[in-house]
Amino acid sequence: MKITISGSLGNIGKPLAKKLIDAGHQVTVITSNSDRSEAIEALGATAAIGSVSDAVFLQKTFEGEDAIFAMTPPNMGGNNVIANTTDAGHAFAKAIAGAQINRVVMLSSIGADLPNGTGPIAGLYNIEKIYEKLENSSVTFLRAGFFYTNFYNDVPMIKGAGIMGANYPASTLIPYVHPADIATAVAEELMKAGSGKNIRYIVSDVRTPGEVAKILGTTIEKPELPWIEFTDEQSLNGMIQAGLPEEFAGLYTEMGTGLRSGAIAEDFLKNKTAVDGKIKLEDFAREFASNF
């Protein structure tokens, strides 16, 4: 098969490209950074340099392809994040229709069943709705859990204050996922014929932040590491003080409120969807410790 993937050589894109190439497929990797071309070609893939917001570039890249993996960055444009993410979805959809792509796998998220109250996930809700209107394409909406790798953002807080935390309590039940498990699921879906529009959740483990703090803490020899629930104001101000743009901080604070209320995880948990990722929290803890 001829397959184009977006996401450059990130935590999902690189292992995905390797899996597809090893399986004998011709792979094109979209990246906005021309410096990545050499690394992409070293894997045995073709580099396509351009923006996922450019429908003309995307359609040219998609021409003659059998399947595509559509992934939009979580920080589209720096400002007006939801609008920019949605615009990228429109560009993808226009290119998919123009190039007559039959098979599409879109990286979505838990909580993408909700139109608002989910922070940056709202942009993925919008894109799902856009792709639902693609008449001649089979689309899998791959709704991923909360990335384990987001916990690397807590390293300065662990080292500086000896705590982990966010604006939701230690008892919150959260579906988590490892990017490598996402890559495996994407590869599986891309190689399926598929029909219609389908939702697949990809989750590696379902745990609480309290368990996360205990397990990560034990692995980095800080067994008493606590999870602290912050107020929304503390969470917002803390992210801004750490250098996060105010719009991002506001969106991530809103996502925290969605996790706290249970709304973001509700559809996954209510439907007792399978936890089919292989990398459990304890596995990630060893990875986290080696990078701490």
PDB file of C-alpha atoms in Angstrom:
ATOM      1  CA  MET A   1       0.000   0.000   0.000  1.00  0.00           C
ATOM      2  CA  LYS A   2       0.943   3.636  -0.464  1.00  0.00           C
ATOM      3  CA  ILE A   3       0.371   5.407   2.848  1.00  0.00           C
ATOM      4  CA  THR A   4       0.893   9.015   3.919  1.00  0.00           C
ATOM      5  CA  ILE A   5       1.203   9.857   7.604  1.00  0.00           C
ATOM      6  CA  SER A   6       1.265  13.220   9.345  1.00  0.00           C
ATOM      7  CA  GLY A   7       2.975  13.912  12.645  1.00  0.00           C
ATOM      8  CA  SER A   8       6.546  14.007  11.289  1.00  0.00           C
ATOM      9  CA  LEU A   9       8.911  11.811  13.346  1.00  0.00           C
ATOM     10  CA  GLY A  10       7.289  12.448  16.694  1.00  0.00           C
ATOM     11  CA  ASN A  11       6.413   9.970  19.440  1.00  0.00           C
ATOM     12  CA  ILE A  12       3.760   8.426  17.190  1.00  0.00           C
ATOM     13  CA  GLY A  13       5.012   9.200  13.690  1.00  0.00           C
ATOM     14  CA  LYS A  14       8.437   7.579  13.984  1.00  0.00           C
ATOM     15  CA  PRO A  15       7.355   4.165  15.348  1.00  0.00           C
ATOM     16  CA  LEU A  16       4.374   4.194  12.965  1.00  0.00           C
ATOM     17  CA  ALA A  17       6.570   4.842   9.944  1.00  0.00           C
ATOM     18  CA  LYS A  18       8.899   2.014  11.006  1.00  0.00           C
ATOM     19  CA  LYS A  19       6.009  -0.426  11.452  1.00  0.00           C
ATOM     20  CA  LEU A  20       4.534   0.365   8.046  1.00  0.00           C
ATOM     21  CA  ILE A  21       7.882   0.240   6.246  1.00  0.00           C
ATOM     22  CA  ASP A  22       8.775  -3.063   7.921  1.00  0.00           C
ATOM     23  CA  ALA A  23       5.432  -4.418   6.698  1.00  0.00           C
ATOM     24  CA  GLY A  24       6.408  -3.566   3.122  1.00  0.00           C
ATOM     25  CA  HIS A  25       4.372  -0.422   2.536  1.00  0.00           C
ATOM     26  CA  GLN A  26       5.479   2.731   0.696  1.00  0.00           C
ATOM     27  CA  VAL A  27       5.351   5.523   3.259  1.00  0.00           C
ATOM     28  CA  THR A  28       5.324   9.288   2.903  1.00  0.00           C
ATOM     29  CA  VAL A  29       5.811  11.357   6.066  1.00  0.00           C
ATOM     30  CA  ILE A  30       4.467  14.907   6.247  1.00  0.00           C
ATOM     31  CA  THR A  31       6.604  17.362   8.183  1.00  0.00           C
ATOM     32  CA  SER A  32       6.695  21.140   8.389  1.00  0.00           C
ATOM     33  CA  ASN A  33      10.417  20.996   9.200  1.00  0.00           C
ATOM     34  CA  SER A  34      12.698  20.476   6.200  1.00  0.00           C
ATOM     35  CA  ASP A  35      15.510  19.522   8.584  1.00  0.00           C
ATOM     36  CA  ARG A  36      13.662  16.257   9.201  1.00  0.00           C
ATOM     37  CA  SER A  37      13.945  15.152   5.557  1.00  0.00           C
ATOM     38  CA  GLU A  38      17.213  13.281   5.980  1.00  0.00           C
ATOM     39  CA  ALA A  39      15.979  11.356   9.022  1.00  0.00           C
ATOM     40  CA  ILE A  40      12.727  10.473   7.261  1.00  0.00           C
ATOM     41  CA  GLU A  41      14.544   9.204   4.196  1.00  0.00           C
ATOM     42  CA  ALA A  42      16.965   7.241   6.400  1.00  0.00           C
ATOM     43  CA  LEU A  43      13.968   5.221   7.598  1.00  0.00           C
ATOM     44  CA  GLY A  44      13.085   4.366   4.014  1.00  0.00           C
ATOM     45  CA  ALA A  45      10.201   6.826   3.716  1.00  0.00           C
ATOM     46  CA  THR A  46       9.595   9.850   1.509  1.00  0.00           C
ATOM     47  CA  ALA A  47       9.455  13.304   3.084  1.00  0.00           C
ATOM     48  CA  ALA A  48       6.680  15.743   2.141  1.00  0.00           C
ATOM     49  CA  ILE A  49       7.493  19.237   3.399  1.00  0.00           C
ATOM     50  CA  GLY A  50       4.520  21.489   4.078  1.00  0.00           C
ATOM     51  CA  SER A  51       1.745  22.567   6.406  1.00  0.00           C
ATOM     52  CA  VAL A  52      -1.228  20.469   7.484  1.00  0.00           C
ATOM     53  CA  SER A  53      -3.285  23.660   7.100  1.00  0.00           C
ATOM     54  CA  ASP A  54      -2.486  23.855   3.358  1.00  0.00           C
ATOM     55  CA  ALA A  55      -5.174  21.949   1.458  1.00  0.00           C
ATOM     56  CA  VAL A  56      -3.370  22.312  -1.889  1.00  0.00           C
ATOM     57  CA  PHE A  57      -0.148  20.834  -0.495  1.00  0.00           C
ATOM     58  CA  LEU A  58      -2.079  18.039   1.230  1.00  0.00           C
ATOM     59  CA  GLN A  59      -4.039  17.079  -1.881  1.00  0.00           C
ATOM     60  CA  LYS A  60      -0.874  16.975  -3.975  1.00  0.00           C
ATOM     61  CA  THR A  61       0.731  14.748  -1.331  1.00  0.00           C
ATOM     62  CA  PHE A  62      -2.326  12.474  -1.131  1.00  0.00           C
ATOM     63  CA  GLU A  63      -2.707  11.904  -4.890  1.00  0.00           C
ATOM     64  CA  GLY A  64      -2.387   8.190  -5.664  1.00  0.00           C
ATOM     65  CA  GLU A  65      -2.241   7.119  -2.008  1.00  0.00           C
ATOM     66  CA  ASP A  66      -4.249   4.194  -0.630  1.00  0.00           C
ATOM     67  CA  ALA A  67      -4.575   5.454   2.946  1.00  0.00           C
ATOM     68  CA  ILE A  68      -3.624   8.353   5.181  1.00  0.00           C
ATOM     69  CA  PHE A  69      -3.084   8.979   8.880  1.00  0.00           C
ATOM     70  CA  ALA A  70      -4.397  12.434   9.791  1.00  0.00           C
ATOM     71  CA  MET A  71      -2.956  14.025  12.915  1.00  0.00           C
ATOM     72  CA  THR A  72      -3.122  17.703  13.829  1.00  0.00           C
ATOM     73  CA  PRO A  73      -0.625  19.231  16.288  1.00  0.00           C
ATOM     74  CA  PRO A  74      -2.143  20.166  19.681  1.00  0.00           C
ATOM     75  CA  ASN A  75      -0.764  23.715  19.500  1.00  0.00           C
ATOM     76  CA  MET A  76      -1.850  24.834  16.056  1.00  0.00           C
ATOM     77  CA  GLY A  77      -0.661  28.371  15.407  1.00  0.00           C
ATOM     78  CA  GLY A  78       0.053  29.462  18.980  1.00  0.00           C
ATOM     79  CA  ASN A  79      -3.130  31.558  19.139  1.00  0.00           C
ATOM     80  CA  ASN A  80      -6.768  30.715  18.387  1.00  0.00           C
ATOM     81  CA  VAL A  81      -5.872  27.067  18.939  1.00  0.00           C
ATOM     82  CA  ILE A  82      -9.350  25.580  18.504  1.00  0.00           C
ATOM     83  CA  ALA A  83     -10.024  27.597  15.348  1.00  0.00           C
ATOM     84  CA  ASN A  84      -6.639  26.721  13.854  1.00  0.00           C
ATOM     85  CA  THR A  85      -7.057  23.036  14.682  1.00  0.00           C
ATOM     86  CA  THR A  86     -10.504  23.083  13.069  1.00  0.00           C
ATOM     87  CA  ASP A  87      -9.133  24.863   9.983  1.00  0.00           C
ATOM     88  CA  ALA A  88      -6.514  22.119   9.612  1.00  0.00           C
ATOM     89  CA  GLY A  89      -9.340  19.589   9.741  1.00  0.00           C
ATOM     90  CA  HIS A  90     -11.109  21.402   6.911  1.00  0.00           C
ATOM     91  CA  ALA A  91      -7.865  21.385   4.888  1.00  0.00           C
ATOM     92  CA  PHE A  92      -7.412  17.647   5.436  1.00  0.00           C
ATOM     93  CA  ALA A  93     -11.025  16.940   4.486  1.00  0.00           C
ATOM     94  CA  LYS A  94     -10.798  18.997   1.305  1.00  0.00           C
ATOM     95  CA  ALA A  95      -7.592  17.228   0.309  1.00  0.00           C
ATOM     96  CA  ILE A  96      -8.977  13.778   1.166  1.00  0.00           C
ATOM     97  CA  ALA A  97     -12.033  14.386  -0.994  1.00  0.00           C
ATOM     98  CA  GLY A  98     -10.024  15.925  -3.812  1.00  0.00           C
ATOM     99  CA  ALA A  99      -7.521  13.053  -3.904  1.00  0.00           C
ATOM    100  CA  GLN A 100     -10.321  10.488  -3.493  1.00  0.00           C
ATOM    101  CA  ILE A 101      -8.699   8.717  -0.542  1.00  0.00           C
ATOM    102  CA  ASN A 102     -10.626   5.618   0.473  1.00  0.00           C
ATOM    103  CA  ARG A 103      -9.071   4.915   3.890  1.00  0.00           C
ATOM    104  CA  VAL A 104      -8.463   7.480   6.621  1.00  0.00           C
ATOM    105  CA  VAL A 105      -7.369   7.068  10.224  1.00  0.00           C
ATOM    106  CA  MET A 106      -7.669  10.199  12.354  1.00  0.00           C
ATOM    107  CA  LEU A 107      -5.978  10.673  15.709  1.00  0.00           C
ATOM    108  CA  SER A 108      -8.664  11.868  18.096  1.00  0.00           C
ATOM    109  CA  SER A 109      -9.017  11.757  21.879  1.00  0.00           C
ATOM    110  CA  ILE A 110     -11.126  10.629  24.771  1.00  0.00           C
ATOM    111  CA  GLY A 111     -13.653  13.408  25.281  1.00  0.00           C
ATOM    112  CA  ALA A 112     -14.014  14.090  21.561  1.00  0.00           C
ATOM    113  CA  ASP A 113     -17.674  13.091  21.881  1.00  0.00           C
ATOM    114  CA  LEU A 114     -18.214  16.457  23.658  1.00  0.00           C
ATOM    115  CA  PRO A 115     -18.477  19.813  21.836  1.00  0.00           C
ATOM    116  CA  ASN A 116     -17.028  21.911  24.664  1.00  0.00           C
ATOM    117  CA  GLY A 117     -15.723  21.925  28.218  1.00  0.00           C
ATOM    118  CA  THR A 118     -12.726  19.809  27.227  1.00  0.00           C
ATOM    119  CA  GLY A 119     -10.020  22.373  26.454  1.00  0.00           C
ATOM    120  CA  PRO A 120      -7.988  21.560  23.312  1.00  0.00           C
ATOM    121  CA  ILE A 121      -9.995  18.375  22.705  1.00  0.00           C
ATOM    122  CA  ALA A 122     -12.838  20.546  21.371  1.00  0.00           C
ATOM    123  CA  GLY A 123     -10.865  20.990  18.158  1.00  0.00           C
ATOM    124  CA  LEU A 124     -10.864  17.221  17.654  1.00  0.00           C
ATOM    125  CA  TYR A 125     -14.635  17.096  18.204  1.00  0.00           C
ATOM    126  CA  ASN A 126     -14.926  19.623  15.369  1.00  0.00           C
ATOM    127  CA  ILE A 127     -12.675  17.577  13.087  1.00  0.00           C
ATOM    128  CA  GLU A 128     -14.612  14.373  13.743  1.00  0.00           C
ATOM    129  CA  LYS A 129     -17.775  16.190  12.644  1.00  0.00           C
ATOM    130  CA  ILE A 130     -16.016  17.450   9.493  1.00  0.00           C
ATOM    131  CA  TYR A 131     -14.756  13.980   8.563  1.00  0.00           C
ATOM    132  CA  GLU A 132     -18.170  12.427   9.171  1.00  0.00           C
ATOM    133  CA  LYS A 133     -19.299  14.306   6.034  1.00  0.00           C
ATOM    134  CA  LEU A 134     -16.664  12.687   3.789  1.00  0.00           C
ATOM    135  CA  GLU A 135     -18.895  10.691   1.454  1.00  0.00           C
ATOM    136  CA  ASN A 136     -16.457   8.278  -0.184  1.00  0.00           C
ATOM    137  CA  SER A 137     -13.943   7.626   2.562  1.00  0.00           C
ATOM    138  CA  SER A 138     -13.855   5.015   5.293  1.00  0.00           C
ATOM    139  CA  VAL A 139     -12.752   6.825   8.465  1.00  0.00           C
ATOM    140  CA  THR A 140     -11.634   5.452  11.825  1.00  0.00           C
ATOM    141  CA  PHE A 141     -11.672   8.004  14.638  1.00  0.00           C
ATOM    142  CA  LEU A 142      -8.924   6.714  16.917  1.00  0.00           C
ATOM    143  CA  ARG A 143      -9.717   8.193  20.320  1.00  0.00           C
ATOM    144  CA  ALA A 144      -6.597   8.051  22.442  1.00  0.00           C
ATOM    145  CA  GLY A 145      -6.295   8.226  26.199  1.00  0.00           C
ATOM    146  CA  PHE A 146      -4.273  10.786  28.148  1.00  0.00           C
ATOM    147  CA  PHE A 147      -0.642  10.407  27.051  1.00  0.00           C
ATOM    148  CA  TYR A 148       1.719   8.965  29.671  1.00  0.00           C
ATOM    149  CA  THR A 149       4.402  11.166  28.135  1.00  0.00           C
ATOM    150  CA  ASN A 150       2.580  14.276  29.372  1.00  0.00           C
ATOM    151  CA  PHE A 151       4.009  13.417  32.793  1.00  0.00           C
ATOM    152  CA  TYR A 152       7.434  14.537  31.606  1.00  0.00           C
ATOM    153  CA  ASN A 153       6.004  18.047  31.994  1.00  0.00           C
ATOM    154  CA  ASP A 154       5.829  17.354  35.749  1.00  0.00           C
ATOM    155  CA  VAL A 155       9.562  16.739  36.103  1.00  0.00           C
ATOM    156  CA  PRO A 156      10.396  20.362  37.086  1.00  0.00           C
ATOM    157  CA  MET A 157       7.609  20.306  39.707  1.00  0.00           C
ATOM    158  CA  ILE A 158       8.806  16.972  41.082  1.00  0.00           C
ATOM    159  CA  LYS A 159      12.397  18.169  41.293  1.00  0.00           C
ATOM    160  CA  GLY A 160      11.545  21.661  42.537  1.00  0.00           C
ATOM    161  CA  ALA A 161       8.614  21.101  44.898  1.00  0.00           C
ATOM    162  CA  GLY A 162       8.591  17.358  45.467  1.00  0.00           C
ATOM    163  CA  ILE A 163       5.007  16.972  44.246  1.00  0.00           C
ATOM    164  CA  MET A 164       2.861  16.109  41.235  1.00  0.00           C
ATOM    165  CA  GLY A 165      -0.519  17.667  40.670  1.00  0.00           C
ATOM    166  CA  ALA A 166      -3.223  19.266  38.555  1.00  0.00           C
ATOM    167  CA  ASN A 167      -6.719  20.669  39.005  1.00  0.00           C
ATOM    168  CA  TYR A 168      -8.308  17.245  39.515  1.00  0.00           C
ATOM    169  CA  PRO A 169      -8.082  14.909  42.515  1.00  0.00           C
ATOM    170  CA  ALA A 170      -5.870  11.881  43.096  1.00  0.00           C
ATOM    171  CA  SER A 171      -8.929   9.606  42.865  1.00  0.00           C
ATOM    172  CA  THR A 172      -9.893  10.607  39.289  1.00  0.00           C
ATOM    173  CA  LEU A 173     -10.201   7.564  37.019  1.00  0.00           C
ATOM    174  CA  ILE A 174      -8.333   8.345  33.800  1.00  0.00           C
ATOM    175  CA  PRO A 175      -7.653   6.262  30.667  1.00  0.00           C
ATOM    176  CA  TYR A 176      -3.948   6.561  29.770  1.00  0.00           C
ATOM    177  CA  VAL A 177      -2.044   5.587  26.634  1.00  0.00           C
ATOM    178  CA  HIS A 178       1.529   5.218  25.432  1.00  0.00           C
ATOM    179  CA  PRO A 179       2.329   6.744  22.004  1.00  0.00           C
ATOM    180  CA  ALA A 180       3.856   3.416  20.906  1.00  0.00           C
ATOM    181  CA  ASP A 181       0.489   1.714  21.499  1.00  0.00           C
ATOM    182  CA  ILE A 182      -1.158   4.430  19.411  1.00  0.00           C
ATOM    183  CA  ALA A 183       1.316   3.734  16.584  1.00  0.00           C
ATOM    184  CA  THR A 184       0.434   0.035  16.719  1.00  0.00           C
ATOM    185  CA  ALA A 185      -3.304   0.773  16.590  1.00  0.00           C
ATOM    186  CA  VAL A 186      -2.896   3.243  13.707  1.00  0.00           C
ATOM    187  CA  ALA A 187      -0.907   0.688  11.708  1.00  0.00           C
ATOM    188  CA  GLU A 188      -3.574  -1.956  12.310  1.00  0.00           C
ATOM    189  CA  GLU A 189      -6.353   0.378  11.188  1.00  0.00           C
ATOM    190  CA  LEU A 190      -4.516   1.675   8.109  1.00  0.00           C
ATOM    191  CA  MET A 191      -4.062  -1.865   6.837  1.00  0.00           C
ATOM    192  CA  LYS A 192      -7.764  -2.706   7.255  1.00  0.00           C
ATOM    193  CA  ALA A 193     -10.140  -2.198   4.350  1.00  0.00           C
ATOM    194  CA  GLY A 194     -12.672  -0.492   6.609  1.00  0.00           C
ATOM    195  CA  SER A 195     -16.120   0.816   5.766  1.00  0.00           C
ATOM    196  CA  GLY A 196     -18.182   3.766   6.896  1.00  0.00           C
ATOM    197  CA  LYS A 197     -17.257   5.850   9.938  1.00  0.00           C
ATOM    198  CA  ASN A 198     -16.035   4.056  13.060  1.00  0.00           C
ATOM    199  CA  ILE A 199     -14.747   4.933  16.527  1.00  0.00           C
ATOM    200  CA  ARG A 200     -11.942   2.961  18.155  1.00  0.00           C
ATOM    201  CA  TYR A 201     -10.537   3.823  21.549  1.00  0.00           C
ATOM    202  CA  ILE A 202      -6.854   3.153  22.170  1.00  0.00           C
ATOM    203  CA  VAL A 203      -5.995   2.999  25.875  1.00  0.00           C
ATOM    204  CA  SER A 204      -3.045   1.304  27.573  1.00  0.00           C
ATOM    205  CA  ASP A 205      -4.213   1.435  31.196  1.00  0.00           C
ATOM    206  CA  VAL A 206      -6.924   2.968  33.385  1.00  0.00           C
ATOM    207  CA  ARG A 207      -5.521   4.356  36.625  1.00  0.00           C
ATOM    208  CA  THR A 208      -5.815   7.282  39.028  1.00  0.00           C
ATOM    209  CA  PRO A 209      -3.332  10.177  39.417  1.00  0.00           C
ATOM    210  CA  GLY A 210      -2.727   8.934  42.959  1.00  0.00           C
ATOM    211  CA  GLU A 211      -1.516   5.620  41.549  1.00  0.00           C
ATOM    212  CA  VAL A 212       0.558   7.473  38.966  1.00  0.00           C
ATOM    213  CA  ALA A 213       2.359   9.515  41.649  1.00  0.00           C
ATOM    214  CA  LYS A 214       2.982   6.417  43.774  1.00  0.00           C
ATOM    215  CA  ILE A 215       4.291   4.258  40.949  1.00  0.00           C
ATOM    216  CA  LEU A 216       6.399   6.947  39.267  1.00  0.00           C
ATOM    217  CA  GLY A 217       7.628   8.133  42.660  1.00  0.00           C
ATOM    218  CA  THR A 218       8.685   4.643  43.715  1.00  0.00           C
ATOM    219  CA  THR A 219      10.546   4.122  40.451  1.00  0.00           C
ATOM    220  CA  ILE A 220      12.507   7.387  40.847  1.00  0.00           C
ATOM    221  CA  GLU A 221      13.201   6.606  44.518  1.00  0.00           C
ATOM    222  CA  LYS A 222      10.661   9.120  45.819  1.00  0.00           C
ATOM    223  CA  PRO A 223       8.080   6.662  47.227  1.00  0.00           C
ATOM    224  CA  GLU A 224       6.230   9.373  49.181  1.00  0.00           C
ATOM    225  CA  LEU A 225       5.682  11.551  46.100  1.00  0.00           C
ATOM    226  CA  PRO A 226       2.152  12.978  46.528  1.00  0.00           C
ATOM    227  CA  TRP A 227      -0.484  13.998  43.993  1.00  0.00           C
ATOM    228  CA  ILE A 228      -1.838  17.431  44.948  1.00  0.00           C
ATOM    229  CA  GLU A 229      -5.154  18.749  43.660  1.00  0.00           C
ATOM    230  CA  PHE A 230      -4.839  22.414  42.702  1.00  0.00           C
ATOM    231  CA  THR A 231      -7.662  24.899  42.327  1.00  0.00           C
ATOM    232  CA  ASP A 232      -8.411  26.012  38.781  1.00  0.00           C
ATOM    233  CA  GLU A 233      -6.833  29.378  39.559  1.00  0.00           C
ATOM    234  CA  GLN A 234      -3.684  27.772  40.950  1.00  0.00           C
ATOM    235  CA  SER A 235      -3.446  25.517  37.920  1.00  0.00           C
ATOM    236  CA  LEU A 236      -3.907  28.380  35.471  1.00  0.00           C
ATOM    237  CA  ASN A 237      -1.445  30.698  37.191  1.00  0.00           C
ATOM    238  CA  GLY A 238       1.107  27.939  37.669  1.00  0.00           C
ATOM    239  CA  MET A 239       1.160  27.122  33.953  1.00  0.00           C
ATOM    240  CA  ILE A 240       1.427  30.794  33.017  1.00  0.00           C
ATOM    241  CA  GLN A 241       4.294  31.294  35.478  1.00  0.00           C
ATOM    242  CA  ALA A 242       6.003  28.253  33.948  1.00  0.00           C
ATOM    243  CA  GLY A 243       5.949  30.038  30.580  1.00  0.00           C
ATOM    244  CA  LEU A 244       2.898  28.528  28.919  1.00  0.00           C
ATOM    245  CA  PRO A 245       0.936  31.032  26.796  1.00  0.00           C
ATOM    246  CA  GLU A 246      -2.219  32.188  28.563  1.00  0.00           C
ATOM    247  CA  GLU A 247      -4.528  30.696  25.945  1.00  0.00           C
ATOM    248  CA  PHE A 248      -2.875  27.269  26.280  1.00  0.00           C
ATOM    249  CA  ALA A 249      -2.969  27.505  30.068  1.00  0.00           C
ATOM    250  CA  GLY A 250      -6.676  28.296  29.936  1.00  0.00           C
ATOM    251  CA  LEU A 251      -7.401  25.365  27.618  1.00  0.00           C
ATOM    252  CA  TYR A 252      -5.435  22.901  29.736  1.00  0.00           C
ATOM    253  CA  THR A 253      -7.146  24.191  32.877  1.00  0.00           C
ATOM    254  CA  GLU A 254     -10.509  23.597  31.203  1.00  0.00           C
ATOM    255  CA  MET A 255      -9.406  20.090  30.223  1.00  0.00           C
ATOM    256  CA  GLY A 256      -8.571  19.490  33.871  1.00  0.00           C
ATOM    257  CA  THR A 257     -12.088  20.478  34.894  1.00  0.00           C
ATOM    258  CA  GLY A 258     -13.433  18.021  32.316  1.00  0.00           C
ATOM    259  CA  LEU A 259     -11.308  15.250  33.787  1.00  0.00           C
ATOM    260  CA  ARG A 260     -12.340  16.249  37.317  1.00  0.00           C
ATOM    261  CA  SER A 261     -16.048  16.066  36.496  1.00  0.00           C
ATOM    262  CA  GLY A 262     -15.586  12.723  34.760  1.00  0.00           C
ATOM    263  CA  ALA A 263     -17.081  14.056  31.522  1.00  0.00           C
ATOM    264  CA  ILE A 264     -13.993  13.481  29.366  1.00  0.00           C
ATOM    265  CA  ALA A 265     -13.593   9.824  30.326  1.00  0.00           C
ATOM    266  CA  GLU A 266     -17.312   9.054  30.619  1.00  0.00           C
ATOM    267  CA  ASP A 267     -17.985   7.647  27.149  1.00  0.00           C
ATOM    268  CA  PHE A 268     -15.001   5.298  27.308  1.00  0.00           C
ATOM    269  CA  LEU A 269     -15.719   4.106  30.848  1.00  0.00           C
ATOM    270  CA  LYS A 270     -19.489   3.846  30.365  1.00  0.00           C
ATOM    271  CA  ASN A 271     -19.180   1.646  27.303  1.00  0.00           C
ATOM    272  CA  LYS A 272     -16.574  -0.627  28.943  1.00  0.00           C
ATOM    273  CA  THR A 273     -14.415  -0.332  25.845  1.00  0.00           C
ATOM    274  CA  ALA A 274     -11.444  -2.703  25.693  1.00  0.00           C
ATOM    275  CA  VAL A 275      -8.077  -1.620  27.069  1.00  0.00           C
ATOM    276  CA  ASP A 276      -5.992  -3.041  24.232  1.00  0.00           C
ATOM    277  CA  GLY A 277      -2.701  -1.165  24.604  1.00  0.00           C
ATOM    278  CA  LYS A 278       0.176  -3.312  25.855  1.00  0.00           C
ATOM    279  CA  ILE A 279       2.256  -0.735  27.759  1.00  0.00           C
ATOM    280  CA  LYS A 280       1.016  -0.466  31.328  1.00  0.00           C
ATOM    281  CA  LEU A 281       1.753   2.287  33.833  1.00  0.00           C
ATOM    282  CA  GLU A 282       4.489   0.206  35.470  1.00  0.00           C
ATOM    283  CA  ASP A 283       6.175  -0.205  32.075  1.00  0.00           C
ATOM    284  CA  PHE A 284       6.098   3.526  31.443  1.00  0.00           C
ATOM    285  CA  ALA A 285       7.453   4.170  34.944  1.00  0.00           C
ATOM    286  CA  ARG A 286      10.724   2.478  33.998  1.00  0.00           C
ATOM    287  CA  GLU A 287      10.933   4.650  30.885  1.00  0.00           C
ATOM    288  CA  PHE A 288      10.132   7.742  32.961  1.00  0.00           C
ATOM    289  CA  ALA A 289      12.856   6.903  35.493  1.00  0.00           C
ATOM    290  CA  SER A 290      15.478   6.497  32.783  1.00  0.00           C
ATOM    291  CA  ASN A 291      14.683   9.999  31.517  1.00  0.00           C
ATOM    292  CA  PHE A 292      14.113  11.690  34.894  1.00  0.00           C
TER     293      PHE A 292
END
